[in-house]
Amino acid sequence: MQFKVFPDDTLLSSAAADAICGQLRQNPRSLLCLAAGHSSLGVFQELVRRYRQNEVDFSQAGFLAMDEWLGMNRSTPGSCSDFLIQNFLSQVNFPPERVRLIDGKASDLQAECKAVRSSIAEAGGLDFILLGMGMNGHLALNEPGVDFTLSVHLTQLDGTTKKVGQKYFDSAPELTGGLTIGFADIAAAKNILLVVNGERKSQILQKVMESPVTNLLPATGLKDLPNAALWCDRAAASLCPAG
């Protein structure tokens, strides 16, 4: 895993956008899987800016959502799907038929997981995945203790995720579970980029960097992957030796 520190989040987001644009230049039909959440906001804003200036085109690309809260979907304010639509998807030009969000309200949740797995398989796998890291070291909703061999699956939420996840909602919904791509899907992606920003992430980043690979800190699983990179800003890296 490559580790790189940027002076600030603006430069980190610009570099991440560079990587995504580079992927699309190499393969305009790439399937992208970009995290919903505050870690991605700067990247989304930069990609939207470049799209408006005709510097990037998504018209042949595909988009796969990374996760969704249980009992929520694109119609739920604050949901992962709603976040993606409001902050990115509604502002660029992915073909609608190539956008696959996850329905946490599906009547058959196992069938929904199977359908998402099929979407990945039919595209030949994920070409580029942009991850954020939770305050407990989770990736997507792969919570501490997750089985690293799982593909798309239902998950129960760790207490930290239940608490931190409330920031996306005006109300205070009960967050109990979710549907998420698995670590196996992440590991099989052709290009993997984890972005970590802000001083609030400094302690968990230090823990991840100093820990051996363990499913108790899911982000450590990237350490063994040669196609993975962890890029962070100086604030997040402040407690790391390289920071």
CSV table of C-alpha atoms in Angstrom, one decimal:
chain,number,residue,atom,x,y,z
A,1,MET,CA,0.0,0.0,0.0
A,2,GLN,CA,1.3,3.4,-0.9
A,3,PHE,CA,1.1,6.1,1.8
A,4,LYS,CA,1.3,9.8,0.9
A,5,VAL,CA,0.7,13.0,2.9
A,6,PHE,CA,-0.5,16.2,1.3
A,7,PRO,CA,-0.2,19.7,2.8
A,8,ASP,CA,-4.0,20.2,3.1
A,9,ASP,CA,-7.4,18.7,2.1
A,10,THR,CA,-7.6,20.9,-1.0
A,11,LEU,CA,-4.5,19.4,-2.5
A,12,LEU,CA,-5.5,16.0,-1.4
A,13,SER,CA,-8.9,16.3,-3.1
A,14,SER,CA,-7.3,17.6,-6.2
A,15,ALA,CA,-4.9,14.7,-6.4
A,16,ALA,CA,-7.7,12.2,-5.8
A,17,ALA,CA,-9.7,13.9,-8.6
A,18,ASP,CA,-6.6,13.7,-10.8
A,19,ALA,CA,-6.5,9.9,-10.2
A,20,ILE,CA,-10.2,9.5,-11.1
A,21,CYS,CA,-9.8,11.6,-14.2
A,22,GLY,CA,-6.8,9.6,-15.2
A,23,GLN,CA,-8.8,6.4,-14.8
A,24,LEU,CA,-11.5,7.7,-17.2
A,25,ARG,CA,-8.9,8.8,-19.7
A,26,GLN,CA,-7.5,5.3,-19.7
A,27,ASN,CA,-10.9,3.7,-19.8
A,28,PRO,CA,-13.9,5.9,-20.4
A,29,ARG,CA,-16.3,3.0,-19.6
A,30,SER,CA,-14.8,2.5,-16.1
A,31,LEU,CA,-17.0,1.4,-13.2
A,32,LEU,CA,-16.4,3.9,-10.4
A,33,CYS,CA,-17.3,3.3,-6.7
A,34,LEU,CA,-17.0,6.5,-4.8
A,35,ALA,CA,-17.8,6.7,-1.1
A,36,ALA,CA,-20.7,8.8,0.2
A,37,GLY,CA,-19.6,11.0,3.2
A,38,HIS,CA,-17.6,14.0,4.2
A,39,SER,CA,-14.3,12.5,3.2
A,40,SER,CA,-15.4,12.6,-0.4
A,41,LEU,CA,-16.9,16.1,-0.5
A,42,GLY,CA,-13.8,17.9,-1.6
A,43,VAL,CA,-13.2,15.3,-4.3
A,44,PHE,CA,-16.8,15.6,-5.5
A,45,GLN,CA,-16.5,19.4,-5.7
A,46,GLU,CA,-13.3,19.2,-7.7
A,47,LEU,CA,-14.8,16.6,-10.1
A,48,VAL,CA,-17.9,18.8,-10.6
A,49,ARG,CA,-15.8,21.8,-11.2
A,50,ARG,CA,-13.7,19.9,-13.9
A,51,TYR,CA,-16.9,18.6,-15.5
A,52,ARG,CA,-18.4,22.1,-15.8
A,53,GLN,CA,-15.1,23.2,-17.5
A,54,ASN,CA,-15.2,20.2,-19.8
A,55,GLU,CA,-12.1,18.7,-18.3
A,56,VAL,CA,-13.7,15.3,-17.5
A,57,ASP,CA,-16.6,13.3,-19.0
A,58,PHE,CA,-18.6,10.6,-17.3
A,59,SER,CA,-21.0,9.9,-20.2
A,60,GLN,CA,-19.6,6.4,-20.8
A,61,ALA,CA,-18.7,5.5,-17.2
A,62,GLY,CA,-20.6,3.5,-14.6
A,63,PHE,CA,-21.2,4.4,-11.0
A,64,LEU,CA,-21.8,1.9,-8.2
A,65,ALA,CA,-22.8,3.0,-4.7
A,66,MET,CA,-20.7,1.7,-1.9
A,67,ASP,CA,-23.3,1.3,0.9
A,68,GLU,CA,-26.6,2.3,2.3
A,69,TRP,CA,-28.2,2.5,5.7
A,70,LEU,CA,-30.8,-0.3,6.5
A,71,GLY,CA,-34.3,1.0,5.9
A,72,MET,CA,-33.2,3.9,3.7
A,73,ASN,CA,-32.9,4.6,-0.1
A,74,ARG,CA,-32.6,7.5,-2.5
A,75,SER,CA,-35.9,8.9,-1.3
A,76,THR,CA,-34.6,9.2,2.3
A,77,PRO,CA,-33.1,12.6,3.2
A,78,GLY,CA,-29.6,12.1,4.5
A,79,SER,CA,-29.2,8.6,3.2
A,80,CYS,CA,-26.0,7.5,1.4
A,81,SER,CA,-27.9,7.6,-1.9
A,82,ASP,CA,-29.3,11.0,-1.2
A,83,PHE,CA,-25.8,12.3,-0.3
A,84,LEU,CA,-24.4,11.0,-3.6
A,85,ILE,CA,-27.2,12.4,-5.7
A,86,GLN,CA,-27.1,15.9,-4.0
A,87,ASN,CA,-23.4,16.3,-3.9
A,88,PHE,CA,-22.2,14.6,-7.1
A,89,LEU,CA,-24.5,12.5,-9.3
A,90,SER,CA,-27.0,15.2,-10.1
A,91,GLN,CA,-24.3,17.5,-11.2
A,92,VAL,CA,-22.4,15.4,-13.7
A,93,ASN,CA,-23.3,13.2,-16.7
A,94,PHE,CA,-23.3,9.5,-15.8
A,95,PRO,CA,-25.8,7.6,-18.1
A,96,PRO,CA,-28.7,6.9,-15.8
A,97,GLU,CA,-28.8,3.2,-16.8
A,98,ARG,CA,-25.2,2.8,-15.5
A,99,VAL,CA,-25.8,4.3,-12.1
A,100,ARG,CA,-26.5,1.6,-9.4
A,101,LEU,CA,-27.5,2.8,-6.0
A,102,ILE,CA,-28.3,0.4,-3.1
A,103,ASP,CA,-31.9,0.1,-1.8
A,104,GLY,CA,-31.9,-0.4,2.0
A,105,LYS,CA,-35.7,-0.5,1.8
A,106,ALA,CA,-35.8,-3.5,-0.6
A,107,SER,CA,-38.4,-6.1,0.3
A,108,ASP,CA,-35.8,-8.8,-0.1
A,109,LEU,CA,-32.4,-7.5,1.2
A,110,GLN,CA,-30.5,-10.7,0.3
A,111,ALA,CA,-31.8,-10.4,-3.2
A,112,GLU,CA,-30.6,-6.8,-3.3
A,113,CYS,CA,-27.1,-7.8,-2.2
A,114,LYS,CA,-27.1,-10.5,-4.9
A,115,ALA,CA,-28.2,-7.9,-7.5
A,116,VAL,CA,-25.4,-5.5,-6.5
A,117,ARG,CA,-22.9,-8.4,-6.7
A,118,SER,CA,-24.2,-9.2,-10.2
A,119,SER,CA,-23.7,-5.5,-11.2
A,120,ILE,CA,-20.1,-5.7,-10.2
A,121,ALA,CA,-19.5,-9.0,-12.0
A,122,GLU,CA,-21.3,-7.9,-15.2
A,123,ALA,CA,-19.0,-4.9,-15.4
A,124,GLY,CA,-15.9,-7.0,-14.9
A,125,GLY,CA,-15.2,-5.7,-11.5
A,126,LEU,CA,-14.6,-2.2,-10.0
A,127,ASP,CA,-12.1,-0.2,-12.0
A,128,PHE,CA,-11.6,2.5,-9.3
A,129,ILE,CA,-12.8,2.7,-5.7
A,130,LEU,CA,-12.5,5.9,-3.6
A,131,LEU,CA,-12.9,5.0,0.1
A,132,GLY,CA,-13.2,7.1,3.3
A,133,MET,CA,-12.3,5.7,6.7
A,134,GLY,CA,-14.6,5.7,9.7
A,135,MET,CA,-13.6,6.7,13.2
A,136,ASN,CA,-13.4,3.0,14.1
A,137,GLY,CA,-11.3,2.1,11.0
A,138,HIS,CA,-14.2,0.8,8.9
A,139,LEU,CA,-14.2,0.9,5.1
A,140,ALA,CA,-17.7,1.4,3.6
A,141,LEU,CA,-19.8,-0.4,6.3
A,142,ASN,CA,-17.3,-3.1,6.9
A,143,GLU,CA,-17.3,-2.8,10.6
A,144,PRO,CA,-14.6,-4.0,13.1
A,145,GLY,CA,-14.6,-7.8,13.2
A,146,VAL,CA,-15.8,-8.2,9.6
A,147,ASP,CA,-15.0,-11.3,7.6
A,148,PHE,CA,-12.5,-10.1,4.9
A,149,THR,CA,-13.7,-12.7,2.5
A,150,LEU,CA,-17.3,-11.3,2.2
A,151,SER,CA,-18.6,-9.6,-0.9
A,152,VAL,CA,-21.8,-7.4,-0.8
A,153,HIS,CA,-23.6,-8.2,2.4
A,154,LEU,CA,-25.9,-7.0,5.2
A,155,THR,CA,-24.0,-5.7,8.2
A,156,GLN,CA,-24.8,-4.7,11.8
A,157,LEU,CA,-23.3,-1.3,12.8
A,158,ASP,CA,-20.7,-0.8,15.4
A,159,GLY,CA,-21.6,1.7,18.2
A,160,THR,CA,-19.2,4.3,16.8
A,161,THR,CA,-20.8,4.2,13.4
A,162,LYS,CA,-24.3,4.5,14.9
A,163,LYS,CA,-23.2,7.7,16.7
A,164,VAL,CA,-21.1,9.3,14.0
A,165,GLY,CA,-23.6,8.5,11.3
A,166,GLN,CA,-26.2,10.9,12.9
A,167,LYS,CA,-24.3,13.9,11.4
A,168,TYR,CA,-25.9,13.2,8.0
A,169,PHE,CA,-29.5,13.7,9.3
A,170,ASP,CA,-31.6,16.6,10.5
A,171,SER,CA,-33.6,14.1,12.6
A,172,ALA,CA,-32.1,11.4,14.7
A,173,PRO,CA,-33.0,8.1,13.0
A,174,GLU,CA,-32.1,4.8,14.7
A,175,LEU,CA,-29.1,3.4,12.7
A,176,THR,CA,-28.9,-0.4,13.2
A,177,GLY,CA,-27.5,-1.9,10.0
A,178,GLY,CA,-26.6,-1.4,6.4
A,179,LEU,CA,-25.9,-3.0,3.0
A,180,THR,CA,-22.4,-2.7,1.9
A,181,ILE,CA,-19.8,-3.9,-0.6
A,182,GLY,CA,-17.5,-6.3,1.1
A,183,PHE,CA,-13.8,-6.2,1.6
A,184,ALA,CA,-13.5,-8.8,-1.1
A,185,ASP,CA,-15.0,-6.4,-3.6
A,186,ILE,CA,-12.6,-3.7,-2.4
A,187,ALA,CA,-9.6,-5.9,-2.7
A,188,ALA,CA,-10.5,-7.0,-6.2
A,189,ALA,CA,-10.8,-3.5,-7.5
A,190,LYS,CA,-8.2,-2.5,-10.1
A,191,ASN,CA,-7.3,0.7,-8.3
A,192,ILE,CA,-8.0,1.5,-4.6
A,193,LEU,CA,-7.7,4.9,-3.0
A,194,LEU,CA,-8.4,5.7,0.6
A,195,VAL,CA,-8.5,9.4,1.5
A,196,VAL,CA,-8.3,10.5,5.1
A,197,ASN,CA,-8.6,14.1,6.0
A,198,GLY,CA,-8.8,16.3,9.1
A,199,GLU,CA,-7.4,16.3,12.6
A,200,ARG,CA,-10.4,14.3,13.9
A,201,LYS,CA,-9.0,11.3,12.0
A,202,SER,CA,-5.5,11.6,13.4
A,203,GLN,CA,-5.8,9.1,16.2
A,204,ILE,CA,-7.6,6.4,14.2
A,205,LEU,CA,-5.1,6.9,11.3
A,206,GLN,CA,-2.2,6.5,13.7
A,207,LYS,CA,-3.7,3.3,15.1
A,208,VAL,CA,-4.2,1.9,11.6
A,209,MET,CA,-0.7,2.7,10.5
A,210,GLU,CA,0.9,1.2,13.6
A,211,SER,CA,-1.3,-1.9,13.7
A,212,PRO,CA,-0.7,-5.2,11.8
A,213,VAL,CA,-3.4,-6.3,9.4
A,214,THR,CA,-6.5,-7.2,11.5
A,215,ASN,CA,-10.2,-7.3,10.8
A,216,LEU,CA,-10.7,-5.4,14.1
A,217,LEU,CA,-9.4,-2.4,12.1
A,218,PRO,CA,-10.7,-3.1,8.6
A,219,ALA,CA,-8.6,-0.3,7.0
A,220,THR,CA,-5.4,-2.3,7.9
A,221,GLY,CA,-6.5,-4.8,5.3
A,222,LEU,CA,-5.3,-2.5,2.5
A,223,LYS,CA,-1.7,-2.8,3.7
A,224,ASP,CA,-1.3,-6.1,1.9
A,225,LEU,CA,-2.7,-4.8,-1.4
A,226,PRO,CA,-0.2,-3.5,-4.0
A,227,ASN,CA,-2.9,-1.7,-5.9
A,228,ALA,CA,-4.0,0.3,-2.8
A,229,ALA,CA,-3.0,3.8,-1.7
A,230,LEU,CA,-3.7,5.7,1.4
A,231,TRP,CA,-3.5,9.5,0.9
A,232,CYS,CA,-4.1,11.9,3.7
A,233,ASP,CA,-3.7,15.6,4.6
A,234,ARG,CA,-1.1,16.8,7.1
A,235,ALA,CA,-3.8,17.3,9.8
A,236,ALA,CA,-4.8,13.6,9.7
A,237,ALA,CA,-1.2,12.5,9.6
A,238,SER,CA,-0.1,14.7,12.5
A,239,LEU,CA,0.3,11.7,14.9
A,240,CYS,CA,2.0,9.4,12.3
A,241,PRO,CA,5.8,9.3,12.0
A,242,ALA,CA,5.6,10.3,8.3
A,243,GLY,CA,3.3,13.2,9.2
